Amino acid sequence: MELKAKRHPLNPILSPNPNHLWESRFVFNCAVAKKNGLFHMLYRAQGEDMVSRIGYAVSVDGIKFNRLEEPVFTPKSQYELYGVEDPRVTEIDGKFYMLYTAYSPYGVRISMASTKDFIQWERFGVVIPDIDNKDAALFPEKVNGRYVMFHRIEPDMYLAFSDDLIHWDDFVSIASPRKGYWDNLKIGVGAPPIKLEEGWLVLYHGVEDTKRPIYRLGFMLLDLKDPTKVVKRSEEPILEPEEDWEIFGGVPNVVFSDAIVEHNGEYYIYYGAADNFIALATVSIEDVIKWIKI
Ligand code: BMA
């Protein structure tokens, strides 16, 4: 069975805003958390200076978002000199933890901050030091007594484990690019995983090694008790660049997701299109379960 996500007809749902210098050129990879009937979005934006900052937008239907005039999270340390990128948010014990990429002359580093209201932040800084690393997302609960995080040391997807969310160890590669497939160059987690009876459902991106690399999206299913074990993986992508605004833009041929949210029997997949826009695609939960079971 081929599982395909369906684009929302109002796409793209968020575009650069020429009136705000910090987000005048590109808005793209975003985190979304649903809480008390609202969709809270944290999105990466670039303006005239090309530094990445994080903006906030809110919605009641998950489709039409209202944004703030100013970014809510901006570079604050030497590791963030070029920007704060690609937020992914997980709610743990009533707090939202954001993992993001800090980009600077030192390279790319996984960093963390937490918030209760998406405006005021507690910053933890770099949590995996001394190594180029990105594509991080936290599991929503401890597994076997420890916190678990996805991360990516090129070209593989890794897990890391922690007792306090700050110190991470036991790095283990759980999946690699596959020769002859759409994800043959490098892979990284998309959204934080969703716990199902059948296992951990993980949206991820895969890059194909072509003259102009193509970013596509697929699913993995991880073993519930031992998430280092991949039980199933999309043979075909569930979403790939097809629309003009996915093929042309800041970086061509990119669909890249940091967020999946359950809503009315569907998964809402929010994605950055061509590093230029924010778009929405949906897939029915029933179809995902069917895909898992075949
Ligand atoms: C990757 C990511 C994203 C981006 C993608 C395509 O390296 O870190 O920020 O969307 O490249 O340019």
PDB file of C-alpha atoms and ligand atoms in Angstrom:
ATOM      1  CA  MET A   1       0.000   0.000   0.000  1.00  0.00           C
ATOM      2  CA  GLU A   2       1.290   3.418  -0.941  1.00  0.00           C
ATOM      3  CA  LEU A   3       0.660   6.062   1.662  1.00  0.00           C
ATOM      4  CA  LYS A   4       0.394   9.624   0.304  1.00  0.00           C
ATOM      5  CA  ALA A   5      -0.193  12.915   2.106  1.00  0.00           C
ATOM      6  CA  LYS A   6      -2.713  15.356   0.609  1.00  0.00           C
ATOM      7  CA  ARG A   7      -1.869  19.044   0.214  1.00  0.00           C
ATOM      8  CA  HIS A   8      -4.292  21.544   1.704  1.00  0.00           C
ATOM      9  CA  PRO A   9      -5.983  23.698  -0.970  1.00  0.00           C
ATOM     10  CA  LEU A  10      -5.054  26.948   0.820  1.00  0.00           C
ATOM     11  CA  ASN A  11      -1.310  26.251   0.555  1.00  0.00           C
ATOM     12  CA  PRO A  12       1.066  27.807   1.169  1.00  0.00           C
ATOM     13  CA  ILE A  13      -0.451  28.741   4.523  1.00  0.00           C
ATOM     14  CA  LEU A  14       2.297  31.210   5.560  1.00  0.00           C
ATOM     15  CA  SER A  15       4.537  33.363   3.329  1.00  0.00           C
ATOM     16  CA  PRO A  16       7.337  35.859   3.966  1.00  0.00           C
ATOM     17  CA  ASN A  17       6.114  39.222   5.233  1.00  0.00           C
ATOM     18  CA  PRO A  18       7.736  42.151   3.394  1.00  0.00           C
ATOM     19  CA  ASN A  19       6.704  44.496   6.227  1.00  0.00           C
ATOM     20  CA  HIS A  20       8.808  42.697   8.823  1.00  0.00           C
ATOM     21  CA  LEU A  21      12.542  43.008   8.165  1.00  0.00           C
ATOM     22  CA  TRP A  22      13.311  39.793  10.092  1.00  0.00           C
ATOM     23  CA  GLU A  23      10.939  37.618   8.012  1.00  0.00           C
ATOM     24  CA  SER A  24      10.830  39.492   4.730  1.00  0.00           C
ATOM     25  CA  ARG A  25      12.607  36.838   2.626  1.00  0.00           C
ATOM     26  CA  PHE A  26      11.844  33.317   3.839  1.00  0.00           C
ATOM     27  CA  VAL A  27       9.561  31.598   6.332  1.00  0.00           C
ATOM     28  CA  PHE A  28       9.803  27.829   6.536  1.00  0.00           C
ATOM     29  CA  ASN A  29      10.540  24.897   8.875  1.00  0.00           C
ATOM     30  CA  CYS A  30       8.172  25.112  11.838  1.00  0.00           C
ATOM     31  CA  ALA A  31       7.193  23.362  15.056  1.00  0.00           C
ATOM     32  CA  VAL A  32       3.497  23.106  15.934  1.00  0.00           C
ATOM     33  CA  ALA A  33       1.940  22.126  19.261  1.00  0.00           C
ATOM     34  CA  LYS A  34      -1.786  21.740  19.907  1.00  0.00           C
ATOM     35  CA  LYS A  35      -2.926  22.774  23.370  1.00  0.00           C
ATOM     36  CA  ASN A  36      -6.357  23.705  24.743  1.00  0.00           C
ATOM     37  CA  GLY A  37      -7.859  23.976  21.260  1.00  0.00           C
ATOM     38  CA  LEU A  38      -5.136  26.222  19.818  1.00  0.00           C
ATOM     39  CA  PHE A  39      -2.382  25.441  17.339  1.00  0.00           C
ATOM     40  CA  HIS A  40       0.843  27.124  18.425  1.00  0.00           C
ATOM     41  CA  MET A  41       3.422  27.501  15.687  1.00  0.00           C
ATOM     42  CA  LEU A  42       7.110  28.382  16.066  1.00  0.00           C
ATOM     43  CA  TYR A  43       8.632  29.016  12.659  1.00  0.00           C
ATOM     44  CA  ARG A  44      12.027  29.733  11.207  1.00  0.00           C
ATOM     45  CA  ALA A  45      12.297  33.067   9.379  1.00  0.00           C
ATOM     46  CA  GLN A  46      14.990  34.929   7.483  1.00  0.00           C
ATOM     47  CA  GLY A  47      14.976  38.566   6.484  1.00  0.00           C
ATOM     48  CA  GLU A  48      17.385  41.023   4.920  1.00  0.00           C
ATOM     49  CA  ASP A  49      20.364  39.924   7.059  1.00  0.00           C
ATOM     50  CA  MET A  50      19.697  36.184   6.370  1.00  0.00           C
ATOM     51  CA  VAL A  51      20.013  35.387  10.088  1.00  0.00           C
ATOM     52  CA  SER A  52      17.444  32.776  11.151  1.00  0.00           C
ATOM     53  CA  ARG A  53      15.063  33.833  13.932  1.00  0.00           C
ATOM     54  CA  ILE A  54      11.981  32.119  15.291  1.00  0.00           C
ATOM     55  CA  GLY A  55       8.549  33.660  14.965  1.00  0.00           C
ATOM     56  CA  TYR A  56       5.282  32.668  16.633  1.00  0.00           C
ATOM     57  CA  ALA A  57       1.852  32.270  15.061  1.00  0.00           C
ATOM     58  CA  VAL A  58      -1.402  30.925  16.479  1.00  0.00           C
ATOM     59  CA  SER A  59      -4.503  29.373  14.944  1.00  0.00           C
ATOM     60  CA  VAL A  60      -7.858  27.901  15.947  1.00  0.00           C
ATOM     61  CA  ASP A  61      -8.267  25.665  12.884  1.00  0.00           C
ATOM     62  CA  GLY A  62      -4.640  24.742  12.154  1.00  0.00           C
ATOM     63  CA  ILE A  63      -4.874  26.394   8.746  1.00  0.00           C
ATOM     64  CA  LYS A  64      -5.210  30.166   9.167  1.00  0.00           C
ATOM     65  CA  PHE A  65      -2.463  31.484  11.429  1.00  0.00           C
ATOM     66  CA  ASN A  66      -2.030  34.931  12.981  1.00  0.00           C
ATOM     67  CA  ARG A  67       1.543  35.935  13.634  1.00  0.00           C
ATOM     68  CA  LEU A  68       3.302  38.345  15.953  1.00  0.00           C
ATOM     69  CA  GLU A  69       5.151  41.414  14.683  1.00  0.00           C
ATOM     70  CA  GLU A  70       8.414  40.500  16.399  1.00  0.00           C
ATOM     71  CA  PRO A  71      10.273  37.184  16.616  1.00  0.00           C
ATOM     72  CA  VAL A  72       9.931  35.313  19.939  1.00  0.00           C
ATOM     73  CA  PHE A  73      13.348  33.634  19.895  1.00  0.00           C
ATOM     74  CA  THR A  74      16.520  35.209  18.517  1.00  0.00           C
ATOM     75  CA  PRO A  75      20.273  34.461  18.585  1.00  0.00           C
ATOM     76  CA  LYS A  76      21.795  35.123  22.002  1.00  0.00           C
ATOM     77  CA  SER A  77      25.218  33.418  22.066  1.00  0.00           C
ATOM     78  CA  GLN A  78      28.363  32.924  20.025  1.00  0.00           C
ATOM     79  CA  TYR A  79      26.963  29.541  18.903  1.00  0.00           C
ATOM     80  CA  GLU A  80      23.930  31.306  17.413  1.00  0.00           C
ATOM     81  CA  LEU A  81      25.717  34.033  15.483  1.00  0.00           C
ATOM     82  CA  TYR A  82      24.260  32.960  12.108  1.00  0.00           C
ATOM     83  CA  GLY A  83      20.904  32.000  13.499  1.00  0.00           C
ATOM     84  CA  VAL A  84      18.530  29.706  15.360  1.00  0.00           C
ATOM     85  CA  GLU A  85      17.032  27.154  12.968  1.00  0.00           C
ATOM     86  CA  ASP A  86      14.504  24.359  12.558  1.00  0.00           C
ATOM     87  CA  PRO A  87      12.600  24.272  15.879  1.00  0.00           C
ATOM     88  CA  ARG A  88      10.897  21.050  17.031  1.00  0.00           C
ATOM     89  CA  VAL A  89       8.660  21.121  20.079  1.00  0.00           C
ATOM     90  CA  THR A  90       7.642  18.409  22.554  1.00  0.00           C
ATOM     91  CA  GLU A  91       5.392  18.875  25.565  1.00  0.00           C
ATOM     92  CA  ILE A  92       6.666  17.145  28.710  1.00  0.00           C
ATOM     93  CA  ASP A  93       4.912  17.638  32.082  1.00  0.00           C
ATOM     94  CA  GLY A  94       3.142  20.817  30.963  1.00  0.00           C
ATOM     95  CA  LYS A  95       6.275  22.485  29.565  1.00  0.00           C
ATOM     96  CA  PHE A  96       7.206  22.855  25.899  1.00  0.00           C
ATOM     97  CA  TYR A  97      10.780  21.885  25.099  1.00  0.00           C
ATOM     98  CA  MET A  98      12.191  23.254  21.870  1.00  0.00           C
ATOM     99  CA  LEU A  99      15.202  21.628  20.265  1.00  0.00           C
ATOM    100  CA  TYR A 100      16.758  23.727  17.522  1.00  0.00           C
ATOM    101  CA  THR A 101      19.923  24.131  15.495  1.00  0.00           C
ATOM    102  CA  ALA A 102      22.352  26.822  16.634  1.00  0.00           C
ATOM    103  CA  TYR A 103      24.398  27.919  13.632  1.00  0.00           C
ATOM    104  CA  SER A 104      27.678  29.853  13.887  1.00  0.00           C
ATOM    105  CA  PRO A 105      31.313  29.844  12.716  1.00  0.00           C
ATOM    106  CA  TYR A 106      31.725  26.861  15.091  1.00  0.00           C
ATOM    107  CA  GLY A 107      29.286  24.858  12.964  1.00  0.00           C
ATOM    108  CA  VAL A 108      25.811  23.512  13.733  1.00  0.00           C
ATOM    109  CA  ARG A 109      24.922  22.434  17.275  1.00  0.00           C
ATOM    110  CA  ILE A 110      21.794  20.995  18.889  1.00  0.00           C
ATOM    111  CA  SER A 111      20.455  23.418  21.477  1.00  0.00           C
ATOM    112  CA  MET A 112      17.466  23.493  23.792  1.00  0.00           C
ATOM    113  CA  ALA A 113      15.080  25.966  25.397  1.00  0.00           C
ATOM    114  CA  SER A 114      11.767  25.585  27.214  1.00  0.00           C
ATOM    115  CA  THR A 115       8.651  27.677  27.587  1.00  0.00           C
ATOM    116  CA  LYS A 116       5.122  27.616  28.960  1.00  0.00           C
ATOM    117  CA  ASP A 117       3.703  30.419  26.818  1.00  0.00           C
ATOM    118  CA  PHE A 118       5.893  30.507  23.659  1.00  0.00           C
ATOM    119  CA  ILE A 119       7.009  34.050  24.556  1.00  0.00           C
ATOM    120  CA  GLN A 120       9.221  33.704  27.622  1.00  0.00           C
ATOM    121  CA  TRP A 121      12.022  31.181  27.397  1.00  0.00           C
ATOM    122  CA  GLU A 122      14.437  29.379  29.629  1.00  0.00           C
ATOM    123  CA  ARG A 123      17.579  28.748  27.588  1.00  0.00           C
ATOM    124  CA  PHE A 124      19.811  25.711  28.089  1.00  0.00           C
ATOM    125  CA  GLY A 125      22.161  26.452  25.179  1.00  0.00           C
ATOM    126  CA  VAL A 126      24.073  23.707  23.357  1.00  0.00           C
ATOM    127  CA  VAL A 127      23.131  20.250  24.709  1.00  0.00           C
ATOM    128  CA  ILE A 128      25.279  18.107  22.409  1.00  0.00           C
ATOM    129  CA  PRO A 129      28.654  19.874  22.343  1.00  0.00           C
ATOM    130  CA  ASP A 130      31.683  19.598  20.058  1.00  0.00           C
ATOM    131  CA  ILE A 131      30.053  17.900  17.105  1.00  0.00           C
ATOM    132  CA  ASP A 132      28.216  19.055  13.989  1.00  0.00           C
ATOM    133  CA  ASN A 133      24.721  17.835  14.584  1.00  0.00           C
ATOM    134  CA  LYS A 134      21.115  18.836  13.773  1.00  0.00           C
ATOM    135  CA  ASP A 135      17.596  17.434  13.262  1.00  0.00           C
ATOM    136  CA  ALA A 136      16.857  16.902  16.941  1.00  0.00           C
ATOM    137  CA  ALA A 137      13.498  16.031  18.490  1.00  0.00           C
ATOM    138  CA  LEU A 138      12.477  14.787  21.926  1.00  0.00           C
ATOM    139  CA  PHE A 139      10.236  11.828  22.679  1.00  0.00           C
ATOM    140  CA  PRO A 140       7.114  12.911  24.629  1.00  0.00           C
ATOM    141  CA  GLU A 141       7.887  10.583  27.560  1.00  0.00           C
ATOM    142  CA  LYS A 142      10.711   8.563  29.083  1.00  0.00           C
ATOM    143  CA  VAL A 143      11.383   5.148  27.570  1.00  0.00           C
ATOM    144  CA  ASN A 144      12.780   2.514  29.952  1.00  0.00           C
ATOM    145  CA  GLY A 145      13.334   5.244  32.535  1.00  0.00           C
ATOM    146  CA  ARG A 146      15.321   7.664  30.365  1.00  0.00           C
ATOM    147  CA  TYR A 147      14.559  10.662  28.174  1.00  0.00           C
ATOM    148  CA  VAL A 148      15.187   9.987  24.487  1.00  0.00           C
ATOM    149  CA  MET A 149      16.189  12.363  21.708  1.00  0.00           C
ATOM    150  CA  PHE A 150      16.611  11.984  17.962  1.00  0.00           C
ATOM    151  CA  HIS A 151      19.642  13.638  16.415  1.00  0.00           C
ATOM    152  CA  ARG A 152      21.559  13.416  13.204  1.00  0.00           C
ATOM    153  CA  ILE A 153      25.257  12.942  12.686  1.00  0.00           C
ATOM    154  CA  GLU A 154      25.530  12.838   8.914  1.00  0.00           C
ATOM    155  CA  PRO A 155      24.255  10.814   7.223  1.00  0.00           C
ATOM    156  CA  ASP A 156      22.416   8.686   9.842  1.00  0.00           C
ATOM    157  CA  MET A 157      19.527   9.163  12.235  1.00  0.00           C
ATOM    158  CA  TYR A 158      20.610   8.646  15.860  1.00  0.00           C
ATOM    159  CA  LEU A 159      19.075   8.408  19.291  1.00  0.00           C
ATOM    160  CA  ALA A 160      20.632   9.754  22.493  1.00  0.00           C
ATOM    161  CA  PHE A 161      19.539   9.168  26.083  1.00  0.00           C
ATOM    162  CA  SER A 162      19.466  11.338  29.210  1.00  0.00           C
ATOM    163  CA  ASP A 163      18.385  11.394  32.857  1.00  0.00           C
ATOM    164  CA  ASP A 164      17.969  15.166  33.133  1.00  0.00           C
ATOM    165  CA  LEU A 165      17.345  16.449  29.555  1.00  0.00           C
ATOM    166  CA  ILE A 166      20.654  18.354  29.711  1.00  0.00           C
ATOM    167  CA  HIS A 167      23.359  15.678  29.601  1.00  0.00           C
ATOM    168  CA  TRP A 168      23.042  13.219  26.714  1.00  0.00           C
ATOM    169  CA  ASP A 169      24.896   9.947  26.130  1.00  0.00           C
ATOM    170  CA  ASP A 170      24.586   6.465  24.585  1.00  0.00           C
ATOM    171  CA  PHE A 171      24.496   7.777  21.008  1.00  0.00           C
ATOM    172  CA  VAL A 172      23.262   5.047  18.718  1.00  0.00           C
ATOM    173  CA  SER A 173      22.654   5.094  14.972  1.00  0.00           C
ATOM    174  CA  ILE A 174      19.203   3.663  14.256  1.00  0.00           C
ATOM    175  CA  ALA A 175      18.835   4.218  10.504  1.00  0.00           C
ATOM    176  CA  SER A 176      21.020   4.986   7.481  1.00  0.00           C
ATOM    177  CA  PRO A 177      20.383   6.186   3.931  1.00  0.00           C
ATOM    178  CA  ARG A 178      19.310   3.357   1.593  1.00  0.00           C
ATOM    179  CA  LYS A 179      21.064   2.727  -1.728  1.00  0.00           C
ATOM    180  CA  GLY A 180      18.720   2.938  -4.694  1.00  0.00           C
ATOM    181  CA  TYR A 181      16.001   4.741  -2.719  1.00  0.00           C
ATOM    182  CA  TRP A 182      14.655   8.302  -2.440  1.00  0.00           C
ATOM    183  CA  ASP A 183      16.628   8.657   0.821  1.00  0.00           C
ATOM    184  CA  ASN A 184      20.049   7.520  -0.422  1.00  0.00           C
ATOM    185  CA  LEU A 185      22.160  10.519   0.723  1.00  0.00           C
ATOM    186  CA  LYS A 186      21.158  11.495   4.262  1.00  0.00           C
ATOM    187  CA  ILE A 187      18.166  11.286   6.563  1.00  0.00           C
ATOM    188  CA  GLY A 188      16.916  13.139   9.640  1.00  0.00           C
ATOM    189  CA  VAL A 189      13.932  13.159  11.942  1.00  0.00           C
ATOM    190  CA  GLY A 190      10.954  15.309  11.028  1.00  0.00           C
ATOM    191  CA  ALA A 191       8.544  15.693  13.907  1.00  0.00           C
ATOM    192  CA  PRO A 192       8.777  14.379  17.468  1.00  0.00           C
ATOM    193  CA  PRO A 193       7.464  10.791  17.455  1.00  0.00           C
ATOM    194  CA  ILE A 194       3.849   9.823  18.113  1.00  0.00           C
ATOM    195  CA  LYS A 195       3.148   6.922  20.469  1.00  0.00           C
ATOM    196  CA  LEU A 196       0.799   4.310  18.980  1.00  0.00           C
ATOM    197  CA  GLU A 197      -0.112   0.826  20.169  1.00  0.00           C
ATOM    198  CA  GLU A 198       1.897  -0.514  17.230  1.00  0.00           C
ATOM    199  CA  GLY A 199       5.067   1.482  17.968  1.00  0.00           C
ATOM    200  CA  TRP A 200       6.570   4.967  17.698  1.00  0.00           C
ATOM    201  CA  LEU A 201       5.451   6.675  14.504  1.00  0.00           C
ATOM    202  CA  VAL A 202       8.202   8.912  13.155  1.00  0.00           C
ATOM    203  CA  LEU A 203       7.989  11.347  10.281  1.00  0.00           C
ATOM    204  CA  TYR A 204      11.418  11.834   8.703  1.00  0.00           C
ATOM    205  CA  HIS A 205      13.062  13.506   5.718  1.00  0.00           C
ATOM    206  CA  GLY A 206      15.290  11.805   3.209  1.00  0.00           C
ATOM    207  CA  VAL A 207      17.611  13.446   0.714  1.00  0.00           C
ATOM    208  CA  GLU A 208      18.309  11.985  -2.711  1.00  0.00           C
ATOM    209  CA  ASP A 209      21.759  12.433  -4.146  1.00  0.00           C
ATOM    210  CA  THR A 210      21.122  14.178  -7.468  1.00  0.00           C
ATOM    211  CA  LYS A 211      22.691  17.266  -9.071  1.00  0.00           C
ATOM    212  CA  ARG A 212      20.213  19.336  -7.065  1.00  0.00           C
ATOM    213  CA  PRO A 213      19.420  17.221  -3.981  1.00  0.00           C
ATOM    214  CA  ILE A 214      15.717  16.499  -3.448  1.00  0.00           C
ATOM    215  CA  TYR A 215      14.194  16.548   0.072  1.00  0.00           C
ATOM    216  CA  ARG A 216      11.187  14.275   0.563  1.00  0.00           C
ATOM    217  CA  LEU A 217       9.166  12.954   3.538  1.00  0.00           C
ATOM    218  CA  GLY A 218       8.408   9.443   4.731  1.00  0.00           C
ATOM    219  CA  PHE A 219       7.457   7.464   7.845  1.00  0.00           C
ATOM    220  CA  MET A 220       9.283   5.033  10.090  1.00  0.00           C
ATOM    221  CA  LEU A 221       7.849   2.864  12.810  1.00  0.00           C
ATOM    222  CA  LEU A 222      10.081   2.129  15.805  1.00  0.00           C
ATOM    223  CA  ASP A 223       9.645  -0.614  18.370  1.00  0.00           C
ATOM    224  CA  LEU A 224       7.673   0.670  21.355  1.00  0.00           C
ATOM    225  CA  LYS A 225       9.970  -0.840  24.010  1.00  0.00           C
ATOM    226  CA  ASP A 226      13.229  -0.512  22.114  1.00  0.00           C
ATOM    227  CA  PRO A 227      13.072   2.559  19.837  1.00  0.00           C
ATOM    228  CA  THR A 228      16.549   1.814  18.447  1.00  0.00           C
ATOM    229  CA  LYS A 229      14.814  -0.898  16.361  1.00  0.00           C
ATOM    230  CA  VAL A 230      13.218   0.219  13.080  1.00  0.00           C
ATOM    231  CA  VAL A 231      10.201  -1.995  12.417  1.00  0.00           C
ATOM    232  CA  LYS A 232       9.007  -0.422   9.165  1.00  0.00           C
ATOM    233  CA  ARG A 233      10.007   2.347   6.767  1.00  0.00           C
ATOM    234  CA  SER A 234       8.304   4.013   3.762  1.00  0.00           C
ATOM    235  CA  GLU A 235       9.336   2.406   0.481  1.00  0.00           C
ATOM    236  CA  GLU A 236       8.019   5.457  -1.329  1.00  0.00           C
ATOM    237  CA  PRO A 237       7.887   9.030   0.006  1.00  0.00           C
ATOM    238  CA  ILE A 238       4.560  10.245   1.372  1.00  0.00           C
ATOM    239  CA  LEU A 239       5.261  13.764   0.076  1.00  0.00           C
ATOM    240  CA  GLU A 240       7.719  15.136  -2.469  1.00  0.00           C
ATOM    241  CA  PRO A 241       8.246  18.476  -4.228  1.00  0.00           C
ATOM    242  CA  GLU A 242       5.640  18.837  -6.998  1.00  0.00           C
ATOM    243  CA  GLU A 243       4.157  22.328  -6.728  1.00  0.00           C
ATOM    244  CA  ASP A 244       5.942  25.399  -8.167  1.00  0.00           C
ATOM    245  CA  TRP A 245       6.425  26.802  -4.661  1.00  0.00           C
ATOM    246  CA  GLU A 246       8.116  23.550  -3.567  1.00  0.00           C
ATOM    247  CA  ILE A 247      10.343  23.288  -6.633  1.00  0.00           C
ATOM    248  CA  PHE A 248      11.386  26.958  -6.879  1.00  0.00           C
ATOM    249  CA  GLY A 249      12.400  29.228  -3.994  1.00  0.00           C
ATOM    250  CA  GLY A 250      15.161  29.875  -1.459  1.00  0.00           C
ATOM    251  CA  VAL A 251      16.405  26.280  -1.821  1.00  0.00           C
ATOM    252  CA  PRO A 252      14.735  24.391  -4.702  1.00  0.00           C
ATOM    253  CA  ASN A 253      13.156  20.919  -4.448  1.00  0.00           C
ATOM    254  CA  VAL A 254      12.536  20.833  -0.729  1.00  0.00           C
ATOM    255  CA  VAL A 255       9.707  19.587   1.457  1.00  0.00           C
ATOM    256  CA  PHE A 256      11.014  19.511   5.024  1.00  0.00           C
ATOM    257  CA  SER A 257       8.906  18.936   8.114  1.00  0.00           C
ATOM    258  CA  ASP A 258       9.401  19.554  11.827  1.00  0.00           C
ATOM    259  CA  ALA A 259       5.786  19.030  12.908  1.00  0.00           C
ATOM    260  CA  ILE A 260       2.938  16.546  12.875  1.00  0.00           C
ATOM    261  CA  VAL A 261      -0.247  17.157  14.856  1.00  0.00           C
ATOM    262  CA  GLU A 262      -3.294  14.954  15.385  1.00  0.00           C
ATOM    263  CA  HIS A 263      -6.571  16.679  14.505  1.00  0.00           C
ATOM    264  CA  ASN A 264     -10.065  15.320  13.677  1.00  0.00           C
ATOM    265  CA  GLY A 265      -8.916  11.839  12.664  1.00  0.00           C
ATOM    266  CA  GLU A 266      -6.025  13.143  10.585  1.00  0.00           C
ATOM    267  CA  TYR A 267      -2.385  13.946  10.978  1.00  0.00           C
ATOM    268  CA  TYR A 268      -1.625  17.534  10.023  1.00  0.00           C
ATOM    269  CA  ILE A 269       1.889  17.654   8.600  1.00  0.00           C
ATOM    270  CA  TYR A 270       3.371  21.157   8.536  1.00  0.00           C
ATOM    271  CA  TYR A 271       6.313  21.591   6.213  1.00  0.00           C
ATOM    272  CA  GLY A 272       8.740  24.096   4.803  1.00  0.00           C
ATOM    273  CA  ALA A 273       8.483  24.337   1.017  1.00  0.00           C
ATOM    274  CA  ALA A 274      11.660  25.269  -0.914  1.00  0.00           C
ATOM    275  CA  ASP A 275      12.954  26.920   2.303  1.00  0.00           C
ATOM    276  CA  ASN A 276      10.567  29.736   1.394  1.00  0.00           C
ATOM    277  CA  PHE A 277       6.989  29.020   2.552  1.00  0.00           C
ATOM    278  CA  ILE A 278       5.051  27.064   5.149  1.00  0.00           C
ATOM    279  CA  ALA A 279       2.521  24.538   3.898  1.00  0.00           C
ATOM    280  CA  LEU A 280       0.156  21.889   5.249  1.00  0.00           C
ATOM    281  CA  ALA A 281      -0.479  18.323   4.085  1.00  0.00           C
ATOM    282  CA  THR A 282      -2.752  15.775   5.754  1.00  0.00           C
ATOM    283  CA  VAL A 283      -2.987  12.026   5.966  1.00  0.00           C
ATOM    284  CA  SER A 284      -5.784  10.063   7.632  1.00  0.00           C
ATOM    285  CA  ILE A 285      -4.802   8.214  10.794  1.00  0.00           C
ATOM    286  CA  GLU A 286      -6.773   5.208   9.538  1.00  0.00           C
ATOM    287  CA  ASP A 287      -4.580   5.027   6.421  1.00  0.00           C
ATOM    288  CA  VAL A 288      -1.404   5.269   8.520  1.00  0.00           C
ATOM    289  CA  ILE A 289      -2.586   2.359  10.691  1.00  0.00           C
ATOM    290  CA  LYS A 290      -3.415   0.352   7.534  1.00  0.00           C
ATOM    291  CA  TRP A 291       0.100   1.061   6.221  1.00  0.00           C
ATOM    292  CA  ILE A 292       1.577  -0.099   9.525  1.00  0.00           C
ATOM    293  CA  LYS A 293      -0.403  -3.330   9.432  1.00  0.00           C
ATOM    294  CA  ILE A 294       0.323  -4.549   5.895  1.00  0.00           C
TER     295      ILE A 294
HETATM  296  C1  BMA B   1      18.809  21.060   5.791  1.00  0.00           C
HETATM  297  C2  BMA B   1      18.035  21.611   6.975  1.00  0.00           C
HETATM  298  C3  BMA B   1      16.947  22.590   6.675  1.00  0.00           C
HETATM  299  C4  BMA B   1      16.680  22.929   5.253  1.00  0.00           C
HETATM  300  C5  BMA B   1      17.230  21.895   4.289  1.00  0.00           C
HETATM  301  C6  BMA B   1      17.072  22.274   2.844  1.00  0.00           C
HETATM  302  O1  BMA B   1      20.171  20.980   6.047  1.00  0.00           O
HETATM  303  O2  BMA B   1      18.811  21.966   8.063  1.00  0.00           O
HETATM  304  O3  BMA B   1      17.079  23.750   7.436  1.00  0.00           O
HETATM  305  O4  BMA B   1      15.306  23.084   5.067  1.00  0.00           O
HETATM  306  O5  BMA B   1      18.573  21.674   4.596  1.00  0.00           O
HETATM  307  O6  BMA B   1      17.786  23.434   2.518  1.00  0.00           O
END
